[in-house]
């Protein structure tokens, strides 16, 4: 059920802050629907303290399975973990099948864990802007760590840096020859790279290729081997994740992605957005011309 | 609508649940699938955390007469009485009135057209808009037939 703005009282926020799961779940829906912003919940910004962690990587590399291993490891140490699992919305129907929970056994049985599925709702960059506020709210509601799992992402999808303090890139063995590791993009932004499925042959070789490629570029990034299947390497990954220094030099990329996310979100929340899209798809209006004619406020 | 599709109990057959999830997705809804062999408590927890509007239960193993009402009861206890619950799978006609009494609003058997499920979801939406009861704990005697 969607909460109307008028129904949202400070009491409601207070219930969520004091640990009420249903209140938190309702607030997250309102955030997702764009009915709430940080001012209306009374949340100040998140200080990049390393507690919001982005997990990204191509489809099928094992992001959800590795997250399950991480959250069960951390929760046995007494930490409370929240997860935002993002899956794509259909560009045609607007519907979505959100299936990341299936691989997270702790999601519906561990009281120290809160998993929430988000659909992209066709926001560019593969991550809705609401994810940032949602993660911030979860932190304030007593979750020590918030993991954001992106949609299966490609080489240049780096929107996650605008929401997460640290970004982990998951790779799998045999995901390309050395030249793939040399290419620019997400690999340069990641604070930590994990080659998952270390139980498979060639995992070590993949890790070595990535390590050597990143050494040349002068930004040595920690590359770890892990297996969500056997649990090997998970403990080290969990401790590294909390201790590696936050990578410097990503601030410009972070700021740029934040700007783009805010820009896209304000464009898509225009009341006449459906009409604009229809006009463009029918050929009546040219997309680039429309932008030039209608979004010239920055010149004024 | 946000809809959880769940497989309660030890039943290991989920082709039907996946087809329904897919059809609802194509109908423009956000569908969360729990995976196989969930307990009533786990299913209710998923509905709660995901803030779902509807819950679809699939059972082909004959355990529906126990599991479905148990899940309805837990939903009400957890303050999720506004969630609409529907069921599907192999549910003998003789068992259905008991399930409707527990708060389930629709039961879809083999041969159901996907469009009928979409129509049901739209009808629930319409009823919510005009304030008519659709939730598992909202009473009234309406069910999809």
Short mmCIF file of C-alpha atoms in Angstrom, two decimals:
data_model
loop_
_atom_site.label_atom_id
_atom_site.label_comp_id
_atom_site.label_asym_id
_atom_site.label_seq_id
_atom_site.Cartn_x
_atom_site.Cartn_y
_atom_site.Cartn_z
CA UNK A 1 0.00 0.00 0.00
CA UNK A 2 1.22 3.44 -0.83
CA UNK A 3 1.31 5.97 1.95
CA UNK A 4 -0.04 9.40 1.24
CA UNK A 5 2.11 12.29 2.29
CA UNK A 6 -0.56 13.36 4.75
CA UNK A 7 -0.53 9.97 6.45
CA UNK A 8 3.16 10.17 7.06
CA UNK A 9 3.69 11.47 10.52
CA UNK A 10 6.89 11.96 12.40
CA UNK A 11 5.60 9.18 14.61
CA UNK A 12 5.79 6.89 11.66
CA UNK A 13 9.41 7.77 11.01
CA UNK A 14 10.12 7.34 14.69
CA UNK A 15 8.61 3.84 14.60
CA UNK A 16 10.96 2.93 11.76
CA UNK A 17 13.91 4.46 13.57
CA UNK A 18 13.11 2.40 16.64
CA UNK A 19 13.23 -0.82 14.66
CA UNK A 20 9.69 -1.39 13.36
CA UNK A 21 10.13 -3.36 10.14
CA UNK A 22 6.71 -2.58 8.72
CA UNK A 23 7.16 1.17 9.16
CA UNK A 24 10.54 0.98 7.49
CA UNK A 25 9.07 -1.08 4.63
CA UNK A 26 6.28 1.48 4.13
CA UNK A 27 8.72 4.38 4.18
CA UNK A 28 10.87 2.64 1.59
CA UNK A 29 7.82 2.31 -0.69
CA UNK A 30 7.10 6.01 -0.35
CA UNK A 31 10.72 6.82 -1.16
CA UNK A 32 10.61 4.50 -4.15
CA UNK A 33 7.44 6.18 -5.39
CA UNK A 34 9.09 9.57 -5.13
CA UNK A 35 6.64 10.77 -2.49
CA UNK A 36 9.32 11.49 0.08
CA UNK A 37 12.62 13.27 0.05
CA UNK A 38 15.26 13.62 2.73
CA UNK A 39 13.67 16.81 4.06
CA UNK A 40 10.25 15.25 4.60
CA UNK A 41 11.75 12.41 6.61
CA UNK A 42 14.07 14.74 8.45
CA UNK A 43 17.22 12.89 7.43
CA UNK A 44 20.46 14.71 7.06
CA UNK A 45 23.02 13.49 4.55
CA UNK A 46 25.10 10.38 4.85
CA UNK A 47 28.74 10.97 5.67
CA UNK A 48 30.79 8.67 3.48
CA UNK A 49 31.95 6.43 6.28
CA UNK A 50 32.27 3.20 4.38
CA UNK A 51 29.05 1.67 5.63
CA UNK A 52 27.13 1.81 2.33
CA UNK A 53 28.70 -0.73 0.01
CA UNK A 54 27.85 -1.15 -3.67
CA UNK A 55 28.13 -4.60 -5.21
CA UNK A 56 28.24 -4.63 -8.99
CA UNK A 57 29.22 -6.92 -11.84
CA UNK A 58 27.88 -8.62 -14.93
CA UNK A 59 24.73 -10.81 -14.79
CA UNK A 60 25.43 -14.26 -13.42
CA UNK A 61 28.78 -13.60 -11.76
CA UNK A 62 27.28 -14.40 -8.37
CA UNK A 63 26.49 -11.03 -6.79
CA UNK A 64 23.42 -12.25 -4.87
CA UNK A 65 25.04 -15.52 -3.78
CA UNK A 66 28.13 -13.75 -2.51
CA UNK A 67 25.99 -11.19 -0.69
CA UNK A 68 24.22 -14.04 1.08
CA UNK A 69 27.57 -15.37 2.28
CA UNK A 70 28.62 -11.90 3.43
CA UNK A 71 25.43 -11.15 5.32
CA UNK A 72 25.37 -14.48 7.09
CA UNK A 73 29.03 -13.95 8.06
CA UNK A 74 28.46 -10.43 9.38
CA UNK A 75 25.20 -11.23 11.11
CA UNK A 76 26.82 -14.00 13.16
CA UNK A 77 29.23 -11.32 14.39
CA UNK A 78 26.22 -9.38 15.64
CA UNK A 79 26.06 -6.83 12.85
CA UNK A 80 22.71 -5.77 11.39
CA UNK A 81 22.74 -5.77 7.61
CA UNK A 82 20.32 -4.25 5.12
CA UNK A 83 20.36 -5.08 1.43
CA UNK A 84 18.86 -3.18 -1.49
CA UNK A 85 18.66 -5.57 -4.43
CA UNK A 86 17.96 -3.86 -7.73
CA UNK A 87 16.55 -5.69 -10.74
CA UNK A 88 15.48 -4.24 -14.09
CA UNK A 89 11.99 -3.05 -14.98
CA UNK A 90 10.57 -3.99 -18.36
CA UNK A 91 10.93 -1.10 -20.80
CA UNK A 92 7.72 -2.33 -22.45
CA UNK A 93 5.27 -3.14 -19.65
CA UNK A 94 6.93 -1.36 -16.73
CA UNK A 95 6.66 -4.59 -14.75
CA UNK A 96 9.58 -6.37 -13.12
CA UNK A 97 10.55 -9.76 -11.79
CA UNK A 98 12.59 -9.24 -8.66
CA UNK A 99 14.44 -12.46 -7.96
CA UNK A 100 17.58 -11.63 -6.01
CA UNK A 101 16.07 -12.73 -2.70
CA UNK A 102 15.88 -16.32 -3.89
CA UNK A 103 19.63 -16.64 -3.50
CA UNK A 104 19.68 -15.01 -0.09
CA UNK A 105 18.55 -17.56 2.49
CA UNK A 106 19.00 -15.08 5.34
CA UNK A 107 16.60 -12.67 3.66
CA UNK A 108 13.43 -14.13 5.17
CA UNK A 109 14.68 -15.84 8.31
CA UNK A 110 17.45 -13.82 9.95
CA UNK A 111 16.19 -11.06 12.21
CA UNK A 112 19.44 -9.08 11.81
CA UNK A 113 18.88 -8.84 8.07
CA UNK A 114 16.50 -6.68 6.03
CA UNK A 115 16.36 -7.28 2.29
CA UNK A 116 14.39 -5.02 0.02
CA UNK A 117 13.98 -5.46 -3.74
CA UNK A 118 13.91 -2.36 -5.94
CA UNK A 119 12.97 -2.21 -9.61
CA UNK A 120 14.93 0.21 -11.78
CA UNK A 121 11.65 1.76 -12.97
CA UNK A 122 13.56 2.53 -16.15
CA UNK A 123 15.77 5.15 -14.62
CA UNK A 124 18.90 5.49 -16.70
CA UNK A 125 22.12 4.17 -15.22
CA UNK A 126 20.40 1.06 -13.92
CA UNK A 127 19.86 2.53 -10.48
CA UNK A 128 16.92 4.65 -9.37
CA UNK A 129 17.86 7.81 -7.49
CA UNK A 130 15.65 6.67 -4.59
CA UNK A 131 18.25 4.02 -3.72
CA UNK A 132 20.49 6.67 -2.17
CA UNK A 133 17.86 7.93 0.25
CA UNK A 134 16.66 4.39 0.97
CA UNK A 135 20.18 3.31 1.94
CA UNK A 136 20.60 6.38 4.11
CA UNK A 137 17.30 5.65 5.90
CA UNK A 138 18.30 2.02 6.51
CA UNK A 139 21.55 3.19 8.10
CA UNK A 140 19.62 5.55 10.38
CA UNK A 141 17.25 2.70 11.32
CA UNK A 142 20.04 0.82 12.99
CA UNK A 143 21.53 -1.25 10.19
CA UNK A 144 25.29 -1.21 10.57
CA UNK A 145 25.93 -1.90 6.90
CA UNK A 146 23.85 -1.39 3.78
CA UNK A 147 24.69 -3.39 0.67
CA UNK A 148 23.36 -2.16 -2.67
CA UNK A 149 23.28 -4.86 -5.32
CA UNK A 150 23.10 -3.33 -8.79
CA UNK A 151 21.43 -4.87 -11.81
CA UNK A 152 23.79 -7.01 -13.84
CA UNK A 153 26.05 -4.24 -15.07
CA UNK A 154 28.36 -3.71 -17.99
CA UNK A 155 31.72 -2.06 -18.27
CA UNK A 156 30.68 1.57 -18.19
CA UNK A 157 27.84 1.49 -15.68
CA UNK A 158 29.28 3.35 -12.74
CA UNK A 159 26.16 5.05 -11.33
CA UNK A 160 26.67 3.02 -8.15
CA UNK A 161 29.54 5.32 -7.09
CA UNK A 162 27.06 8.10 -6.50
CA UNK A 163 25.28 6.12 -3.76
CA UNK A 164 27.90 3.85 -2.23
CA UNK A 165 30.93 4.74 -0.11
CA UNK A 166 32.76 1.70 -1.42
CA UNK A 167 32.23 -0.26 -4.61
CA UNK A 168 33.02 -3.93 -5.05
CA UNK A 169 33.21 -5.34 -8.55
CA UNK A 170 32.47 -9.07 -8.86
CA UNK A 171 34.02 -10.94 -11.74
CA UNK A 172 33.96 -14.59 -12.66
CA UNK A 173 36.76 -16.69 -14.14
CA UNK A 174 37.00 -16.72 -17.91
CA UNK A 175 35.12 -13.46 -18.30
CA UNK A 176 37.46 -12.39 -21.08
CA UNK A 177 41.13 -12.23 -21.93
CA UNK A 178 43.59 -9.79 -20.42
CA UNK A 179 42.56 -6.98 -22.75
CA UNK A 180 39.13 -6.88 -21.02
CA UNK A 181 40.91 -6.05 -17.79
CA UNK A 182 42.87 -3.29 -19.51
CA UNK A 183 39.77 -1.44 -20.65
CA UNK A 184 38.61 1.73 -18.94
CA UNK A 185 35.42 1.89 -16.88
CA UNK A 186 34.05 0.27 -13.77
CA UNK A 187 37.28 -1.57 -13.02
CA UNK A 188 39.08 1.71 -12.35
CA UNK A 189 36.38 2.92 -10.01
CA UNK A 190 36.05 -0.22 -7.89
CA UNK A 191 37.65 -0.16 -4.45
CA UNK A 192 37.89 -3.93 -4.42
CA UNK A 193 37.62 -6.58 -7.10
CA UNK A 194 36.51 -10.12 -6.32
CA UNK A 195 36.92 -13.03 -8.66
CA UNK A 196 34.02 -15.24 -7.55
CA UNK A 197 33.67 -18.95 -8.33
CA UNK A 198 37.25 -19.57 -7.20
CA UNK A 199 36.32 -23.25 -7.14
CA UNK A 200 36.38 -23.21 -10.95
CA UNK A 201 39.54 -23.66 -12.99
CA UNK A 202 41.31 -20.53 -14.23
CA UNK A 203 40.08 -18.40 -11.33
CA UNK A 204 43.60 -17.71 -10.12
CA UNK A 205 44.74 -16.82 -13.61
CA UNK A 206 41.85 -14.35 -14.00
CA UNK A 207 42.74 -12.72 -10.70
CA UNK A 208 46.38 -12.41 -11.74
CA UNK A 209 45.45 -10.87 -15.08
CA UNK A 210 43.26 -8.28 -13.40
CA UNK A 211 45.92 -7.51 -10.80
CA UNK A 212 48.62 -6.99 -13.38
CA UNK A 213 46.39 -4.86 -15.60
CA UNK A 214 45.56 -2.56 -12.69
CA UNK A 215 49.18 -2.35 -11.57
CA UNK A 216 50.17 -0.85 -14.92
CA UNK A 217 47.55 1.86 -14.60
CA UNK A 218 49.07 3.00 -11.35
CA UNK A 219 45.94 2.48 -9.26
CA UNK A 220 46.58 -0.82 -7.55
CA UNK A 221 43.25 -2.24 -6.43
CA UNK A 222 42.94 -5.18 -4.09
CA UNK A 223 41.90 -8.28 -6.04
CA UNK A 224 40.52 -11.20 -4.02
CA UNK A 225 39.45 -14.73 -4.84
CA UNK A 226 36.26 -16.06 -3.30
CA UNK A 227 33.67 -18.73 -3.83
CA UNK A 228 30.05 -18.21 -2.88
CA UNK A 229 29.60 -21.94 -3.43
CA UNK A 230 32.23 -23.23 -1.00
CA UNK A 231 32.52 -20.15 1.20
CA UNK A 232 36.25 -19.94 0.49
CA UNK A 233 37.64 -16.42 0.75
CA UNK A 234 34.41 -14.95 2.13
CA UNK A 235 35.85 -14.21 5.55
CA UNK A 236 38.78 -12.30 4.08
CA UNK A 237 36.47 -10.43 1.73
CA UNK A 238 34.23 -9.45 4.64
CA UNK A 239 37.11 -8.07 6.69
CA UNK A 240 38.83 -6.35 3.74
CA UNK A 241 35.56 -4.68 2.82
CA UNK A 242 35.40 -2.94 6.16
CA UNK A 243 39.06 -2.01 6.33
CA UNK A 244 40.30 -0.96 2.89
CA UNK A 245 40.78 2.77 2.58
CA UNK A 246 38.15 4.51 0.50
CA UNK A 247 39.67 5.09 -2.90
CA UNK A 248 40.66 8.64 -3.61
CA UNK A 249 40.31 10.15 -7.03
CA UNK A 250 36.78 8.90 -7.56
CA UNK A 251 35.24 12.15 -6.26
CA UNK A 252 34.87 13.69 -9.70
CA UNK A 253 33.23 10.56 -11.09
CA UNK A 254 31.03 10.41 -8.01
CA UNK A 255 29.91 14.02 -8.37
CA UNK A 256 29.27 13.56 -12.08
CA UNK A 257 27.13 10.47 -11.47
CA UNK A 258 25.19 12.23 -8.71
CA UNK A 259 24.48 15.09 -11.07
CA UNK A 260 23.35 12.77 -13.84
CA UNK A 261 21.14 10.78 -11.47
CA UNK A 262 19.48 13.95 -10.19
CA UNK A 263 19.11 15.30 -13.71
CA UNK A 264 17.53 12.11 -15.09
CA UNK A 265 15.24 11.84 -12.14
CA UNK A 266 13.97 15.40 -12.47
CA UNK A 267 13.41 14.91 -16.20
CA UNK A 268 11.52 11.66 -15.68
CA UNK A 269 9.36 13.11 -12.95
CA UNK A 270 7.96 15.82 -15.24
CA UNK A 271 4.20 15.60 -15.40
CA UNK A 272 4.20 15.65 -19.20
CA UNK A 273 6.89 12.98 -19.57
CA UNK A 274 4.53 10.36 -21.10
CA UNK A 275 3.35 12.84 -23.71
CA UNK A 276 6.92 13.81 -24.57
CA UNK A 277 7.92 10.18 -24.99
CA UNK A 278 4.85 9.47 -27.13
CA UNK A 279 5.60 12.47 -29.34
CA UNK A 280 9.17 11.33 -29.81
CA UNK A 281 8.21 7.72 -30.53
CA UNK A 282 5.62 8.81 -33.11
CA UNK A 283 8.25 10.91 -34.83
CA UNK A 284 6.38 14.15 -34.19
CA UNK A 285 9.18 15.55 -32.08
CA UNK A 286 12.93 15.07 -32.32
CA UNK A 287 14.50 14.14 -28.99
CA UNK A 288 17.60 16.30 -29.29
CA UNK A 289 15.63 19.30 -30.51
CA UNK A 290 13.17 18.90 -27.68
CA UNK A 291 15.98 18.96 -25.12
CA UNK A 292 17.53 22.04 -26.72
CA UNK A 293 14.22 23.88 -26.84
CA UNK A 294 12.89 22.93 -23.43
CA UNK A 295 15.82 22.46 -21.13
CA UNK A 296 17.70 25.67 -21.74
CA UNK A 297 17.33 26.95 -18.19
CA UNK A 298 21.06 26.59 -17.63
CA UNK A 299 21.75 29.39 -20.12
CA UNK A 300 19.47 31.85 -18.44
CA UNK B 1 1.20 -3.32 -7.68
CA UNK B 2 3.92 -5.13 -5.75
CA UNK B 3 3.09 -8.82 -5.71
CA UNK B 4 4.89 -11.63 -3.86
CA UNK B 5 4.57 -15.07 -5.45
CA UNK B 6 5.37 -17.77 -2.92
CA UNK B 7 5.76 -21.53 -2.74
CA UNK B 8 4.85 -22.66 0.78
CA UNK B 9 5.71 -26.10 2.14
CA UNK B 10 7.61 -28.99 0.67
CA UNK B 11 6.13 -28.81 -2.81
CA UNK B 12 8.99 -28.67 -5.32
CA UNK B 13 7.08 -27.77 -8.48
CA UNK B 14 7.22 -24.13 -9.48
CA UNK B 15 6.65 -24.02 -13.22
CA UNK B 16 3.15 -22.66 -12.58
CA UNK B 17 4.34 -20.05 -10.08
CA UNK B 18 7.03 -18.86 -12.51
CA UNK B 19 4.56 -18.60 -15.39
CA UNK B 20 2.20 -16.57 -13.20
CA UNK B 21 5.08 -14.34 -12.04
CA UNK B 22 6.04 -13.74 -15.64
CA UNK B 23 2.46 -12.97 -16.71
CA UNK B 24 2.03 -10.46 -13.90
CA UNK B 25 5.36 -8.88 -14.82
CA UNK B 26 4.14 -8.50 -18.40
CA UNK B 27 0.97 -6.98 -16.97
CA UNK B 28 3.12 -4.16 -15.59
CA UNK B 29 3.44 -5.32 -11.97
CA UNK B 30 6.52 -5.70 -9.81
CA UNK B 31 6.73 -9.35 -8.84
CA UNK B 32 8.94 -10.80 -6.12
CA UNK B 33 9.38 -14.57 -6.24
CA UNK B 34 10.38 -16.30 -2.99
CA UNK B 35 11.77 -19.51 -4.42
CA UNK B 36 10.81 -23.02 -3.33
CA UNK B 37 9.95 -24.54 0.06
CA UNK B 38 9.30 -21.50 2.20
CA UNK B 39 7.66 -21.67 5.61
CA UNK B 40 4.59 -19.53 6.38
CA UNK B 41 6.79 -17.38 8.64
CA UNK B 42 9.34 -16.78 5.87
CA UNK B 43 6.61 -15.85 3.39
CA UNK B 44 5.00 -13.37 5.78
CA UNK B 45 8.41 -11.86 6.50
CA UNK B 46 8.95 -11.34 2.75
CA UNK B 47 5.53 -9.70 2.36
CA UNK B 48 6.31 -7.45 5.31
CA UNK B 49 9.81 -6.33 4.27
CA UNK B 50 8.89 -5.91 0.62
CA UNK B 51 5.71 -3.99 1.51
CA UNK B 52 3.73 -6.09 -0.96
CA UNK B 53 0.16 -5.23 -1.95
CA UNK B 54 -0.69 -8.80 -2.88
CA UNK B 55 0.48 -12.34 -2.12
CA UNK B 56 0.00 -15.27 -4.51
CA UNK B 57 0.39 -18.76 -3.01
CA UNK B 58 1.06 -21.77 -5.19
CA UNK B 59 0.60 -25.32 -3.97
CA UNK B 60 0.40 -28.60 -5.84
CA UNK B 61 1.13 -30.94 -2.97
CA UNK B 62 -2.19 -31.01 -1.12
CA UNK B 63 -0.96 -29.05 1.90
CA UNK B 64 -2.95 -25.91 1.02
CA UNK B 65 -5.70 -26.63 3.56
CA UNK B 66 -3.20 -26.17 6.38
CA UNK B 67 -0.63 -23.77 4.92
CA UNK B 68 -2.87 -21.15 3.26
CA UNK B 69 -5.01 -20.37 6.34
CA UNK B 70 -1.88 -20.38 8.52
CA UNK B 71 -0.26 -17.74 6.30
CA UNK B 72 -3.48 -15.67 6.35
CA UNK B 73 -3.51 -15.84 10.14
CA UNK B 74 0.14 -14.75 10.44
CA UNK B 75 -0.41 -11.85 8.02
CA UNK B 76 -3.23 -10.56 10.20
CA UNK B 77 -1.10 -10.93 13.34
CA UNK B 78 1.73 -8.94 11.72
CA UNK B 79 -0.54 -6.05 10.78
CA UNK B 80 -0.69 -6.99 7.10
CA UNK B 81 -4.48 -7.37 6.98
CA UNK B 82 -4.62 -5.03 3.99
CA UNK B 83 -2.67 -7.45 1.78
CA UNK B 84 -4.75 -9.31 -0.82
CA UNK B 85 -4.05 -13.05 -0.85
CA UNK B 86 -4.82 -15.36 -3.76
CA UNK B 87 -3.98 -18.98 -4.41
CA UNK B 88 -3.37 -21.38 -7.24
CA UNK B 89 -2.30 -24.87 -8.14
CA UNK B 90 -4.18 -28.06 -7.39
CA UNK B 91 -6.91 -26.89 -5.02
CA UNK B 92 -9.99 -29.20 -5.05
CA UNK B 93 -13.29 -27.35 -5.37
CA UNK B 94 -14.50 -28.84 -2.08
CA UNK B 95 -11.63 -27.14 -0.20
CA UNK B 96 -12.22 -23.68 -1.55
CA UNK B 97 -14.97 -22.28 0.64
CA UNK B 98 -12.79 -22.90 3.70
CA UNK B 99 -9.95 -20.93 2.10
CA UNK B 100 -12.25 -18.03 1.16
CA UNK B 101 -13.37 -17.95 4.79
CA UNK B 102 -9.71 -17.64 5.83
CA UNK B 103 -9.47 -14.44 3.77
CA UNK B 104 -8.21 -15.68 0.39
CA UNK B 105 -9.80 -13.64 -2.42
CA UNK B 106 -9.23 -15.83 -5.47
CA UNK B 107 -8.22 -19.38 -6.37
CA UNK B 108 -6.94 -20.18 -9.83
CA UNK B 109 -6.78 -23.78 -11.01
CA UNK B 110 -5.19 -25.44 -14.02
CA UNK B 111 -6.32 -23.97 -17.33
CA UNK B 112 -6.74 -20.44 -16.02
CA UNK B 113 -6.03 -17.86 -18.72
CA UNK B 114 -3.28 -15.40 -17.80
CA UNK B 115 -5.58 -12.55 -18.75
CA UNK B 116 -7.97 -13.64 -16.01
CA UNK B 117 -5.24 -13.17 -13.38
CA UNK B 118 -4.42 -9.72 -14.74
CA UNK B 119 -8.15 -8.90 -14.65
CA UNK B 120 -8.27 -10.04 -11.03
CA UNK B 121 -5.35 -7.80 -10.06
CA UNK B 122 -6.98 -4.86 -11.82
CA UNK B 123 -10.26 -5.55 -10.04
CA UNK B 124 -8.43 -5.55 -6.69
CA UNK B 125 -6.87 -2.22 -7.61
CA UNK B 126 -10.28 -0.80 -8.52
CA UNK B 127 -11.79 -2.01 -5.26
CA UNK B 128 -8.93 -0.44 -3.27
CA UNK B 129 -9.54 2.87 -5.05
CA UNK B 130 -13.18 2.93 -3.96
CA UNK B 131 -12.46 1.61 -0.47
CA UNK B 132 -14.06 -1.82 -0.80
CA UNK B 133 -12.52 -4.65 1.23
CA UNK B 134 -9.89 -6.80 -0.54
CA UNK B 135 -7.31 -7.49 2.19
CA UNK B 136 -6.93 -10.79 4.01
CA UNK B 137 -8.06 -9.18 7.23
CA UNK B 138 -10.64 -6.75 5.87
CA UNK B 139 -13.64 -9.08 5.99
CA UNK B 140 -16.56 -8.87 3.58
CA UNK B 141 -17.55 -11.83 1.49
CA UNK B 142 -16.11 -10.77 -1.86
CA UNK B 143 -14.01 -13.24 -3.78
CA UNK B 144 -13.15 -13.62 -7.46
CA UNK B 145 -15.40 -16.11 -9.22
#
